[in-house]
Short mmCIF file of C-alpha atoms and ligand atoms in Angstrom, two decimals:
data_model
loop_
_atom_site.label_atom_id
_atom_site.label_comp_id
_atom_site.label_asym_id
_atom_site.label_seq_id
_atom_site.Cartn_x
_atom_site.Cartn_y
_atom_site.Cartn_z
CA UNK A 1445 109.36 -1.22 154.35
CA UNK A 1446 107.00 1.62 155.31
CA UNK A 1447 103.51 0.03 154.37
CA UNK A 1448 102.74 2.61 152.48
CA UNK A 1449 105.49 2.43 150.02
CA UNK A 1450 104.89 -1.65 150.34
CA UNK A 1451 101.06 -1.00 148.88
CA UNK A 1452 102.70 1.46 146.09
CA UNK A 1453 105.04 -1.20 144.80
CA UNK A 1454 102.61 -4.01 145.31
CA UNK A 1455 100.13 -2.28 143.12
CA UNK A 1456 102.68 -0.54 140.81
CA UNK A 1457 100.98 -1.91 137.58
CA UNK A 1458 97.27 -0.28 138.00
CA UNK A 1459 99.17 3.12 139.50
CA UNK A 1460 101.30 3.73 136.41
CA UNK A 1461 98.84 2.56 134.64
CA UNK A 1462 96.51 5.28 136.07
CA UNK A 1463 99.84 8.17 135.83
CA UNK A 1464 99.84 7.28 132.74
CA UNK A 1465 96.47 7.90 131.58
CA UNK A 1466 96.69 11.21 133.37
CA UNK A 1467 99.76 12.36 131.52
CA UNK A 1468 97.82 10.97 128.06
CA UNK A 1469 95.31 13.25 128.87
CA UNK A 1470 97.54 16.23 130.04
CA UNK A 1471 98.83 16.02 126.59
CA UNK A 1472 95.55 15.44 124.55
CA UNK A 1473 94.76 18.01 126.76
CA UNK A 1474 97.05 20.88 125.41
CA UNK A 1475 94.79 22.54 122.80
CA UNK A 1476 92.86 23.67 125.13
CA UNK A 1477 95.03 24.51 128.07
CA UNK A 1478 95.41 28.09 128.70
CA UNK A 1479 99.10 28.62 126.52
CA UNK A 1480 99.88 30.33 129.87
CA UNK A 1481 98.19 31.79 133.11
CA UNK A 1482 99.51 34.12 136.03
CA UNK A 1483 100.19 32.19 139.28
CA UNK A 1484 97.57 32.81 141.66
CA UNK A 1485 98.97 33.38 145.40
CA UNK A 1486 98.64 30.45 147.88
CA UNK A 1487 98.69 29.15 150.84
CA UNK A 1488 101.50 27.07 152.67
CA UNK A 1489 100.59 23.25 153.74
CA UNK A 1490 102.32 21.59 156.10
CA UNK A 1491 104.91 18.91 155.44
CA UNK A 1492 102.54 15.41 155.52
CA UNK A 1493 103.49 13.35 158.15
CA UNK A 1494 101.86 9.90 157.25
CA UNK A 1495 102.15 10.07 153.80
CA UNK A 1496 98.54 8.99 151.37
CA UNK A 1497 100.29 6.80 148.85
CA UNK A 1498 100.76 7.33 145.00
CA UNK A 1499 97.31 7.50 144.31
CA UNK A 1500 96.39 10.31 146.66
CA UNK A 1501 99.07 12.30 145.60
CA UNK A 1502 98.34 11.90 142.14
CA UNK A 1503 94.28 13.21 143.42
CA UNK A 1504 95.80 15.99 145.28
CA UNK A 1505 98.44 17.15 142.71
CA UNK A 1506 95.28 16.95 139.93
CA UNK A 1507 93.44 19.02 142.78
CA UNK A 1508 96.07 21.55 143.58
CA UNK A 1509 98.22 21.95 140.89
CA UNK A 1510 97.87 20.55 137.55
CA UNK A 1511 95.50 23.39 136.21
CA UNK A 1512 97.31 26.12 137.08
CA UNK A 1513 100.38 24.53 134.83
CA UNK A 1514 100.97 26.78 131.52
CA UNK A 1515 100.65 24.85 128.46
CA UNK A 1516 104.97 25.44 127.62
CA UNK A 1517 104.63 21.88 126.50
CA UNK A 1518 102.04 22.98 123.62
CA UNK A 1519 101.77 24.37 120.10
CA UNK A 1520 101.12 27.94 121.19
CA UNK A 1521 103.63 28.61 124.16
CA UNK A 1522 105.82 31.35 121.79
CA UNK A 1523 107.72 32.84 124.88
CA UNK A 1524 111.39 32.94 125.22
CA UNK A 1525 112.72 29.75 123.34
CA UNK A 1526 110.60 26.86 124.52
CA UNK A 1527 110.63 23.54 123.18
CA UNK A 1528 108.29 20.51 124.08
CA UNK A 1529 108.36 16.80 124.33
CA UNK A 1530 108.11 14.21 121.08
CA UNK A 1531 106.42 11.05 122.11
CA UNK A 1532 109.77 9.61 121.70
CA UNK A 1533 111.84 12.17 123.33
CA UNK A 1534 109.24 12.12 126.45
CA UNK A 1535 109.37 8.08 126.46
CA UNK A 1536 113.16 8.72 126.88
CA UNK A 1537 112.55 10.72 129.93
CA UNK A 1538 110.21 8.61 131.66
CA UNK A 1539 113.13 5.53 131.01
CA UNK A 1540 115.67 7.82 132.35
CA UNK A 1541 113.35 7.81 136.04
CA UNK A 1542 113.02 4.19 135.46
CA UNK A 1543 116.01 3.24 135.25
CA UNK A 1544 117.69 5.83 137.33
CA UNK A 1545 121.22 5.00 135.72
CA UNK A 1546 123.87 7.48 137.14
CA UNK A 1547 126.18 7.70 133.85
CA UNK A 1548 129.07 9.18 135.91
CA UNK A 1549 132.21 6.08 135.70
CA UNK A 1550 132.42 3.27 133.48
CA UNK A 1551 132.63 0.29 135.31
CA UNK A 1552 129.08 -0.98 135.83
CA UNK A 1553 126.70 -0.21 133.12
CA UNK A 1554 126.34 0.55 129.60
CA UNK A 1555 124.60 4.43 130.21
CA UNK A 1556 127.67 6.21 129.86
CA UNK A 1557 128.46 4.86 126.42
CA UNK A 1558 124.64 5.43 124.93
CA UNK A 1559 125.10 9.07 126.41
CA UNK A 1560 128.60 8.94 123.85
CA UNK A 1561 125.99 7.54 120.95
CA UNK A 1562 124.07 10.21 121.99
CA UNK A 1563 126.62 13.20 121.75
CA UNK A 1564 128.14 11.51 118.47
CA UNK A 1565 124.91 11.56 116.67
CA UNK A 1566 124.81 15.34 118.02
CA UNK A 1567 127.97 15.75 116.56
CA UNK A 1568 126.89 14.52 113.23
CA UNK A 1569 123.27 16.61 113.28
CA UNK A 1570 125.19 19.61 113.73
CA UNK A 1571 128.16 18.75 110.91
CA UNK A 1572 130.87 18.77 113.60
CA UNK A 1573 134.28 16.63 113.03
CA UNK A 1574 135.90 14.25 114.81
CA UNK A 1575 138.03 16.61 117.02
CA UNK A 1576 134.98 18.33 118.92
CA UNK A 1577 134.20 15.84 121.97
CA UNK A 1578 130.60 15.85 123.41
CA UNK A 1579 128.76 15.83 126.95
CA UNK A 1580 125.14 16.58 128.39
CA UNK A 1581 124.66 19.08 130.83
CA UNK A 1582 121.20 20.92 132.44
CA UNK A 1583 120.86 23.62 129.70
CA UNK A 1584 122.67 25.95 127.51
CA UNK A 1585 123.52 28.42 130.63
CA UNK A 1586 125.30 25.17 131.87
CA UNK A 1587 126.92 24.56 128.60
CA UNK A 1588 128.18 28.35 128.51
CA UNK A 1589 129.63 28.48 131.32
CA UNK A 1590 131.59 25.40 130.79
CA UNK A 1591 132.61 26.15 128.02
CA UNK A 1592 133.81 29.17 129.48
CA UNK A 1593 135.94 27.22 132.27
CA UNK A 1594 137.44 25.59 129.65
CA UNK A 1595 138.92 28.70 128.19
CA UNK A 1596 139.30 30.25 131.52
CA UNK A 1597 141.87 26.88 131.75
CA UNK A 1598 143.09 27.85 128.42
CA UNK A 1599 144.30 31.59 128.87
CA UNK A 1600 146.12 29.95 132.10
CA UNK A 1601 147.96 27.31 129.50
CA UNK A 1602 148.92 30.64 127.44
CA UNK A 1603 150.27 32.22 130.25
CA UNK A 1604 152.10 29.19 131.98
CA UNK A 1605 149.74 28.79 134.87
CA UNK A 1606 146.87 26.31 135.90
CA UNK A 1607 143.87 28.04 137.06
CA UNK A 1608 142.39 24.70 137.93
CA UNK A 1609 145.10 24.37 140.68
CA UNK A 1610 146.76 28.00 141.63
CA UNK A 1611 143.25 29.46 141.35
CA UNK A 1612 142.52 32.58 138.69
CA UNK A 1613 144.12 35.25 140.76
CA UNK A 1614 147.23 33.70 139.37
CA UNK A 1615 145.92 34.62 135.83
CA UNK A 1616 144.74 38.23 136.47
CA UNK A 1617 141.94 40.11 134.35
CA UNK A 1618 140.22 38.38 131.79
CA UNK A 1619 138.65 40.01 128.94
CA UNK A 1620 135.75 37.99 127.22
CA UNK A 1621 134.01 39.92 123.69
CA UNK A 1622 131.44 39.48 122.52
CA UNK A 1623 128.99 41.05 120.42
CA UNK A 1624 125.26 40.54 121.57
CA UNK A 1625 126.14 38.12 124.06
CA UNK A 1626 123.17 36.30 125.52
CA UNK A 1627 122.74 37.09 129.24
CA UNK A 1628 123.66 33.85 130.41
CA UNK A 1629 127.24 34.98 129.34
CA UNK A 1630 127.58 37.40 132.04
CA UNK A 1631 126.41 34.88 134.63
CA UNK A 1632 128.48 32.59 133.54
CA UNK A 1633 131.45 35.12 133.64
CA UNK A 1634 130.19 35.71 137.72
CA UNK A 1635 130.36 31.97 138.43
CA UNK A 1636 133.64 31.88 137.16
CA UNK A 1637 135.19 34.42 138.92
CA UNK A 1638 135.86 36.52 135.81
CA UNK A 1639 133.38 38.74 136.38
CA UNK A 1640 130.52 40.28 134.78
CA UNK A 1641 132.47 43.61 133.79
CA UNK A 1642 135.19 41.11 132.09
CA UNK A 1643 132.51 40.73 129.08
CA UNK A 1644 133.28 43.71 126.70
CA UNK A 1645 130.62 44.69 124.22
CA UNK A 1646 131.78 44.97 120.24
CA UNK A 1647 130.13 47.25 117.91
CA UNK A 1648 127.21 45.34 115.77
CA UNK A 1649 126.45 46.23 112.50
CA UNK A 1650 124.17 48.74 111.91
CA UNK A 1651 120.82 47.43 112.54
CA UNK A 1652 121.35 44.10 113.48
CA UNK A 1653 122.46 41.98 116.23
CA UNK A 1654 125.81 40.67 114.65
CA UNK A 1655 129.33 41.73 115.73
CA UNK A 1656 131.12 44.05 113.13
CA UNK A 1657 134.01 41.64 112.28
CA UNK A 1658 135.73 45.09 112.34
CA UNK A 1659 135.13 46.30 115.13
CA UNK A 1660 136.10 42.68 116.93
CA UNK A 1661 139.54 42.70 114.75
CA UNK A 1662 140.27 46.22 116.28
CA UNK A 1663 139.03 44.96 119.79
CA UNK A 1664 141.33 41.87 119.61
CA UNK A 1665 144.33 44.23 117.89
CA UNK A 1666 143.94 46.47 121.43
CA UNK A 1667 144.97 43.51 123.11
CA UNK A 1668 148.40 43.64 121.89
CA UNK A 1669 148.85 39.72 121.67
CA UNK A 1670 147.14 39.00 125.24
CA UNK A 1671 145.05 35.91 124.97
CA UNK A 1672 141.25 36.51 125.41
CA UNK A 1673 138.09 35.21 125.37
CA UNK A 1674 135.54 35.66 122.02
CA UNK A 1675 131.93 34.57 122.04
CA UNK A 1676 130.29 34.25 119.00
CA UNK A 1677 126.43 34.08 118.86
CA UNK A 1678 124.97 32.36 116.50
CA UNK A 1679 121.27 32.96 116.87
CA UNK A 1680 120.49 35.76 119.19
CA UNK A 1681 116.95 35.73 121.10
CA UNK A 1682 115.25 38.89 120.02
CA UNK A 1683 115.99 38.68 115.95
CA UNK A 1684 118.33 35.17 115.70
CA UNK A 1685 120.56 37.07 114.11
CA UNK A 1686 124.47 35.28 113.40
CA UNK A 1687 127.92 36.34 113.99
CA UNK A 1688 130.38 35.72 110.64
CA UNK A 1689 131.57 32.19 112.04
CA UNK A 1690 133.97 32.16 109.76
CA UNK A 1691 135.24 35.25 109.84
CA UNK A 1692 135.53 35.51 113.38
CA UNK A 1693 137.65 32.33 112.87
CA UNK A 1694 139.64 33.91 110.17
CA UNK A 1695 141.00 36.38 113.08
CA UNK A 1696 142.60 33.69 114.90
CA UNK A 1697 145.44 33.78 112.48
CA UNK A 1698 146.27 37.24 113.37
CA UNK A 1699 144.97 37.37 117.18
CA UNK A 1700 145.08 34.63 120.50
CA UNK A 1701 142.10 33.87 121.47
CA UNK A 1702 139.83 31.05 122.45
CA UNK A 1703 136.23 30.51 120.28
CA UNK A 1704 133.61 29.82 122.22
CA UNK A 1705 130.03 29.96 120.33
CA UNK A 1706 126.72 30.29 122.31
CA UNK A 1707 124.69 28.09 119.30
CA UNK A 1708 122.10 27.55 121.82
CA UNK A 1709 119.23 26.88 119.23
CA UNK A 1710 120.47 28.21 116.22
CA UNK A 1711 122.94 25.47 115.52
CA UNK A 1712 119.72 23.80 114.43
CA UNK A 1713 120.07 25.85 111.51
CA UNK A 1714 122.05 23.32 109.82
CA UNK A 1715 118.68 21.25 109.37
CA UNK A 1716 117.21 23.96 107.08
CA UNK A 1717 119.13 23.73 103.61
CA UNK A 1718 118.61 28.02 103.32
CA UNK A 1719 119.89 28.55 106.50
CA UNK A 1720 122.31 25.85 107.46
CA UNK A 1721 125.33 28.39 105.68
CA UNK A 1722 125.23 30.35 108.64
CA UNK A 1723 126.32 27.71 110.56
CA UNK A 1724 128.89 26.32 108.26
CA UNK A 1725 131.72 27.32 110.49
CA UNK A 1726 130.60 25.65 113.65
CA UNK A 1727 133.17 23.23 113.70
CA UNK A 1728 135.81 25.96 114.06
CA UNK A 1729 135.06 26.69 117.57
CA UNK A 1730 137.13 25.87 120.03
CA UNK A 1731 133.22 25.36 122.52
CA UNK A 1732 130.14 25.34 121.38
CA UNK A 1733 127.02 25.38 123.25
CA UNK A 1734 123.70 23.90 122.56
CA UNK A 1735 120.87 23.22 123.65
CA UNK A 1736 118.42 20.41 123.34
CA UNK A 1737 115.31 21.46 125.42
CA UNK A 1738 114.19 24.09 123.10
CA UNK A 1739 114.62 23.04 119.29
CA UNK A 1740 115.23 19.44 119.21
CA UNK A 1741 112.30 19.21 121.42
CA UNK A 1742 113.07 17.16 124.79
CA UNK A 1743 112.07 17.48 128.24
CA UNK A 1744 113.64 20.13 130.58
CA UNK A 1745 116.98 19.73 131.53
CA UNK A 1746 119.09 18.60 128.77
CA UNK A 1747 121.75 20.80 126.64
CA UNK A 1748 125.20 19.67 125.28
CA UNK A 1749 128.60 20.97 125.48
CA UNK A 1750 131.40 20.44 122.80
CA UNK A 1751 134.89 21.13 122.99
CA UNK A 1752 138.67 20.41 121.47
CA UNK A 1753 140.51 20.73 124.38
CA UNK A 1754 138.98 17.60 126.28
CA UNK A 1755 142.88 17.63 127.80
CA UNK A 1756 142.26 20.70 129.51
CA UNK A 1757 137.92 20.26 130.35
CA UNK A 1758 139.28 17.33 132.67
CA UNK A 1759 141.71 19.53 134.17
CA UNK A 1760 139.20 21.74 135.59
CA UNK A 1761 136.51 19.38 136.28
CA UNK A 1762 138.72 16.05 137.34
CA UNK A 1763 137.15 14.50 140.64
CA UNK A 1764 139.90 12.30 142.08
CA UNK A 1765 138.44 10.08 144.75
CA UNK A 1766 139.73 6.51 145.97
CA UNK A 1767 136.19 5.26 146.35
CA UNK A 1768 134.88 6.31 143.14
CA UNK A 1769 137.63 4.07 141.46
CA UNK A 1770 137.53 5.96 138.20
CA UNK A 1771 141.15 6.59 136.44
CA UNK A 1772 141.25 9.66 135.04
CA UNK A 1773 143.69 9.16 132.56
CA UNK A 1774 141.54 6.74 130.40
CA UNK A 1775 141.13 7.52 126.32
CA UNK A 1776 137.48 8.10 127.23
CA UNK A 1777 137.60 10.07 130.32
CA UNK A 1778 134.41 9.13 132.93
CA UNK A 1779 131.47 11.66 132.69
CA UNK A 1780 132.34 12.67 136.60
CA UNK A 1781 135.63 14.42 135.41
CA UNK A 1782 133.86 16.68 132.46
CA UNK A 1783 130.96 18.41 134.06
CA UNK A 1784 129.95 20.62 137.55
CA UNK A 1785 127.82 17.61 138.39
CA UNK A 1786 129.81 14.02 139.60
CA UNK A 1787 126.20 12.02 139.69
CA UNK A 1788 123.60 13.09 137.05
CA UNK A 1789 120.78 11.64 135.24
CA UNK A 1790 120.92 9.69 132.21
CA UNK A 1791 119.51 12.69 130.79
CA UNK A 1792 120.77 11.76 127.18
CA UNK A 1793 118.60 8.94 126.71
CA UNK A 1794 115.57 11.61 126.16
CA UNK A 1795 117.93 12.70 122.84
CA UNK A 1796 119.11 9.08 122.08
CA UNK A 1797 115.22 7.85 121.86
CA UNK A 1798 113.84 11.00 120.04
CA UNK A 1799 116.76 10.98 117.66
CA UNK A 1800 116.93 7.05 116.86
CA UNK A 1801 112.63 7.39 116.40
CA UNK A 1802 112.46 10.54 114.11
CA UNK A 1803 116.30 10.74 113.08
CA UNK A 1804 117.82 13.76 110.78
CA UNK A 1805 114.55 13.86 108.86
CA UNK A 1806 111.99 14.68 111.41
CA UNK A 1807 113.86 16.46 113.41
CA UNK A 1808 114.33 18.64 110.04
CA UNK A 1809 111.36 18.72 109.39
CA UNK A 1810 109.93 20.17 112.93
CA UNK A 1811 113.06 23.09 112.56
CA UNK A 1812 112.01 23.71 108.75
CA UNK A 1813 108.21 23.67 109.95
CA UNK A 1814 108.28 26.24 112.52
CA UNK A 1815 110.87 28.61 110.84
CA UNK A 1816 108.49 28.53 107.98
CA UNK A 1817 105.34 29.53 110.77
CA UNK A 1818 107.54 32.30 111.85
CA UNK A 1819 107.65 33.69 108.31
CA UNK A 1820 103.99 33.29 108.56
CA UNK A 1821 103.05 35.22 111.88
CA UNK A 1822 105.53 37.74 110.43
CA UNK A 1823 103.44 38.66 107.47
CA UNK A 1824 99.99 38.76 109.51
CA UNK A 1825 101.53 41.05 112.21
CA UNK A 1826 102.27 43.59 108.96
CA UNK A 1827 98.70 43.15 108.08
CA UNK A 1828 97.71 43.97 111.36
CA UNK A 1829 97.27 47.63 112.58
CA UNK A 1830 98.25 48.84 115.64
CA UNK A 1831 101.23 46.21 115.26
CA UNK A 1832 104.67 46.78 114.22
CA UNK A 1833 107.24 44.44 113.06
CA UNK A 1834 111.11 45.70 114.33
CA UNK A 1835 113.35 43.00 112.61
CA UNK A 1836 113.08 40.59 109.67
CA UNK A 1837 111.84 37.59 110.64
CA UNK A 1838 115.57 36.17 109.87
CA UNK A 1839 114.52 32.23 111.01
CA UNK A 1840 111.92 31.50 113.85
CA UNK A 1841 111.33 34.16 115.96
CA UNK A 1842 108.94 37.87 115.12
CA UNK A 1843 110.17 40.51 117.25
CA UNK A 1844 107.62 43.17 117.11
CA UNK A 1845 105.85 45.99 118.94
CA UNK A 1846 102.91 48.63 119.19
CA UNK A 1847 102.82 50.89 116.69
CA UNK A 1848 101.41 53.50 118.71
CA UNK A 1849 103.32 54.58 121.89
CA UNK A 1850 105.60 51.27 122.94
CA UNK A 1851 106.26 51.88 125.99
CA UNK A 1852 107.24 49.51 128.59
CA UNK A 1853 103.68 49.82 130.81
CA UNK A 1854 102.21 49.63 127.62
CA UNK A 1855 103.69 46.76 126.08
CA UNK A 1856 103.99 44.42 129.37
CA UNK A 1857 100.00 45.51 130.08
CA UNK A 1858 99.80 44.03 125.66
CA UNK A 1859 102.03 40.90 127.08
CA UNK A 1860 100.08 40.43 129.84
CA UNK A 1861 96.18 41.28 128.06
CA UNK A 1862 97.90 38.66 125.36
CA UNK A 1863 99.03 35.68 128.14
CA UNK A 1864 95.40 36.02 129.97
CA UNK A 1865 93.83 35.33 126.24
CA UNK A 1866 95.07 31.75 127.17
CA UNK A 1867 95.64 31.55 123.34
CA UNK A 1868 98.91 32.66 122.76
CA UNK A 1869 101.67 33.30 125.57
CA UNK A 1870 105.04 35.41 123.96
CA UNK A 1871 107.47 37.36 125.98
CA UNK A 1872 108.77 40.98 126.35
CA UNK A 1873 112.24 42.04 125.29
CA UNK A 1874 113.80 45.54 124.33
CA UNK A 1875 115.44 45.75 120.64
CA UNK A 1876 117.16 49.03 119.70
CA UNK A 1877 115.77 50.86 123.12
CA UNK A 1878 112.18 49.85 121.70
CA UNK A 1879 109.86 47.80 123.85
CA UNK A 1880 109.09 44.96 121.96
CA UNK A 1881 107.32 41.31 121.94
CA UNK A 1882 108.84 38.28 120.97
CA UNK A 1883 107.06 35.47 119.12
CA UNK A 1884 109.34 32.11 119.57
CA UNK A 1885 108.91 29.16 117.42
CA UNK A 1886 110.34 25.67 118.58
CA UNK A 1887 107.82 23.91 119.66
CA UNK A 1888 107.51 20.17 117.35
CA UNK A 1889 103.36 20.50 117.23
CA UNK A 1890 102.37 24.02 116.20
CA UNK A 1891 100.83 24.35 112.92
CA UNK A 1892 99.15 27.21 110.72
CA UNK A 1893 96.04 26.76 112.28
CA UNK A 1894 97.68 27.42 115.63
CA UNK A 1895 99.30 30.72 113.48
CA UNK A 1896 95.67 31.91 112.97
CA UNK A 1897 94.62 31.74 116.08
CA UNK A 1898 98.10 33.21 117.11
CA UNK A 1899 97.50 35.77 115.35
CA UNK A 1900 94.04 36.86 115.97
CA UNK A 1901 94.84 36.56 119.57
CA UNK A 1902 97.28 39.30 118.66
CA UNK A 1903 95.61 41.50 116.92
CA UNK A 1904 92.60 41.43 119.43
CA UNK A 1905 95.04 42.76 122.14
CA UNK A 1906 95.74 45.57 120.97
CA UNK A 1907 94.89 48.66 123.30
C1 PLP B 1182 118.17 29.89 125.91
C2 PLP B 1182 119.53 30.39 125.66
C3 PLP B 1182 120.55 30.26 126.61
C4 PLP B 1182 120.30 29.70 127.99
O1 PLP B 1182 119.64 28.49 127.93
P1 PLP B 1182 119.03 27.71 129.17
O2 PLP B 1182 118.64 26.42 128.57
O3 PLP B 1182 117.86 28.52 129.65
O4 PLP B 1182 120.07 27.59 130.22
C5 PLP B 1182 121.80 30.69 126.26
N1 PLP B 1182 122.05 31.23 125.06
C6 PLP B 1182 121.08 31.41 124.12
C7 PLP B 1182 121.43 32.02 122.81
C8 PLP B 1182 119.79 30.98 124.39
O5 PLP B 1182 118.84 31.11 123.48
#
């Protein structure tokens, strides 16, 4: 053994030991981290030849790095959909390095069967039955787009072709519609060889963000009985606004088509009792993605995918290999014939811990918590001049702008005046053909004291 690596595993008590009072204090830390800072240009090192051992590293990554790290992990991080860590959910991650399980076949530890716990206690969170079957993936982009090969398989079954062997020119153009489908959509539809232009846009409703059921029942009636794709979004980024689930169910009876729903985070509407109607119809997809590093508050990379047709997701994703010894046939198919990846991290056992320590209750509680903060920023930013709200604050997300003169320079240079406060960091987005800011709520520790200074970091911004 290199003697390097012999000293690290020699002295691997006091050096975790030491990690671990680092990360203690990263976290303490967060209050007054900057929420978010703009990279600062460096330059290259060389690839170290020797190697220092753990605890040089450690002094050279708190040298180098660690302060120039946003705070994404804190209260105050509002950009884009961010979640952070629970103790629990964070203590799951560090087990998952530990242990460095590869939950891929069945035949030589008991990972793969917590990672089912996992997914069935999922399935139970979000009120889904029996039917819809369960697997971790990266993210909800991941989760999209395989959902999205398992429909892709599907519209091949309706035609009397296999995609997954004669390849999709043998299935011709695919449609996919969607209302205000979330961009990962369309790179999903480019990964899978549909094609970006394959995703047709439906009317919304005026002034919102959800698909006019009658405009999609016309869409789908142009189709003249061709099978097609529908994506339903239920919780859109810029006002988490919801498709009709059910109604866009209800047009199955009259039209082919496969149901996939992007529920990336606002399937966690079912844990607050106002909201959890719009998600009533879940369960009537036919794929539903969501994810688990924003709202239910583990580490990067962890989403799940659900799906009926668990038949046809090991069709496309089977990995036949003598030496992996895996029969694909079994009731409960191996993990390495359901997903892009064949080895992955035990990355449910981040889920698994944070769920079995805080259960339906907490995790309520955090989703109830920050929708009701959202509510709260919402009603300062009308108190504030020079601010302007654009949308109701529908769950936990305030999509507003300038009231004077939004243009882009002008609201990126507000984004960017805002991020350098170090109080607050929130993201850019365009609603209507307005520049606008988004305000993103997900994160398990903010609290209305982190809403004042929120907003006061706000208001101070503006030009
Ligand atoms: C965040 C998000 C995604 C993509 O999620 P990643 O975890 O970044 O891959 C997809 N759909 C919706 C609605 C989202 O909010």
């Amino acid at each position: 053994m290199h003697p390097t690596l012999a000293a690290d595993l020699a002295n691997l008590d006091p050096l975790l030991e030491q990690v671990r009072r680092h990360a203690v204090a990263a976290l303490h830390g967060l209050d007054d981290r900057a929420a978010a800072q703009a990279p600062v240009a460096r330059s290259a090192s060389a690839l170290p030849q020797h190697g220092a051992g753990l605890a040089a590293a450690l002094a050279r990554f708190e040298a180098d790095w660690q302060a120039g790290f946003s705070g994404s992990a804190g209260p105050r991080y509002l950009g884009f959909v961010t979640g952070g860590a629970t103790p629990a959910g964070l203590a799951g991650d560090w087990l998952t390095g530990s242990y460095d399980q590869n939950p891929t076949a069945g035949i030589d530890s008991a990972a793969p069967d917590l990672e089912r716990e996992a997914v069935r206690w999922l399935r139970e969170l979000f009120g889904l039955g029996d039917d819809h079957r369960g697997v971790f993936v990266t993210g909800a982009t991941m989760s999209n787009v395989v959902g999205l090969a398992i429909a892709r398989e599907w519209l091949g079954e309706q035609r009397g072709v296999r995609i997954s062997d004669d390849g999709l020119a043998a299935l011709g153009p695919v449609t996919v519609l969607s209302g205000a489908a979330h961009s990962s959509i369309y790179k999903a539809a480019s990964l899978l060889g549909l094609g970006r232009s394959a995703v047709r846009t439906v009317a919304l409703l005026p002034g919102r963000e959800a698909v006019d059921i009658a405009a999609l029942d016309a869409a789908l009636a142009a189709q003249r009985g061709t099978p097609v794709i529908v994506v339903a979004n239920a919780g859109t980024v810029n006002t988490v606004d919801f498709d009709d689930l059910a109604a866009i169910a209800a047009l199955k009876a009259r039209h082919p088509f496969w149901l996939h729903v992007d529920a990336a985070f606002g399937a966690f509407a079912a844990l607050s009792p106002p909201h959890a109607g719009l998600v009533a119809a879940l369960d009537a997809a036919d794929s539903i993605c969501i994810d688990l590093h924003k709202w239910l508050n583990v580490p990067y990379d962890s989403a799940v995918q659900f799906s009926r047709r668990r038949d046809l997701q090991q069709r496309v994703f089977q990995n036949a290999a003598a030496y992996l010894n895996v029969p694909a046939a079994a009731a409960e198919p191996d993990f390495v014939h359901l997903t892009p990846e064949n080895s992955r991290r035990l990355r449910a056992l981040a889920t698994w811990f944070s769920l079995a320590a805080y259960g339906r209750d907490g995790h309520a509680e955090i989703v109830q918590r920050n929708i009701r903060l959202a509510a709260s920023l919402g009603a300062r930013i009308d108190a504030t001049p020079g601010l302007r709200r654009l949308a109701p604050v529908r769950m936990n997300v305030v999509c507003f702008t300038l009231a004077e003169a939004p243009s882009e320079a002008r609201v990126q240079a507000y984004v960017r005046t805002v991020r350098d406060s170090g109080d607050v960091f929130v993201t850019p987005t365009v609603l209507d053909g307005i520049w606008a800011v988004r305000a993103a709520f997900s994160n398990w520790r903010t609290t209305d004291a982190d809403v004042e200074r929120v907003a006061a970091a706000l208001a101070r911004a503006v030009p």
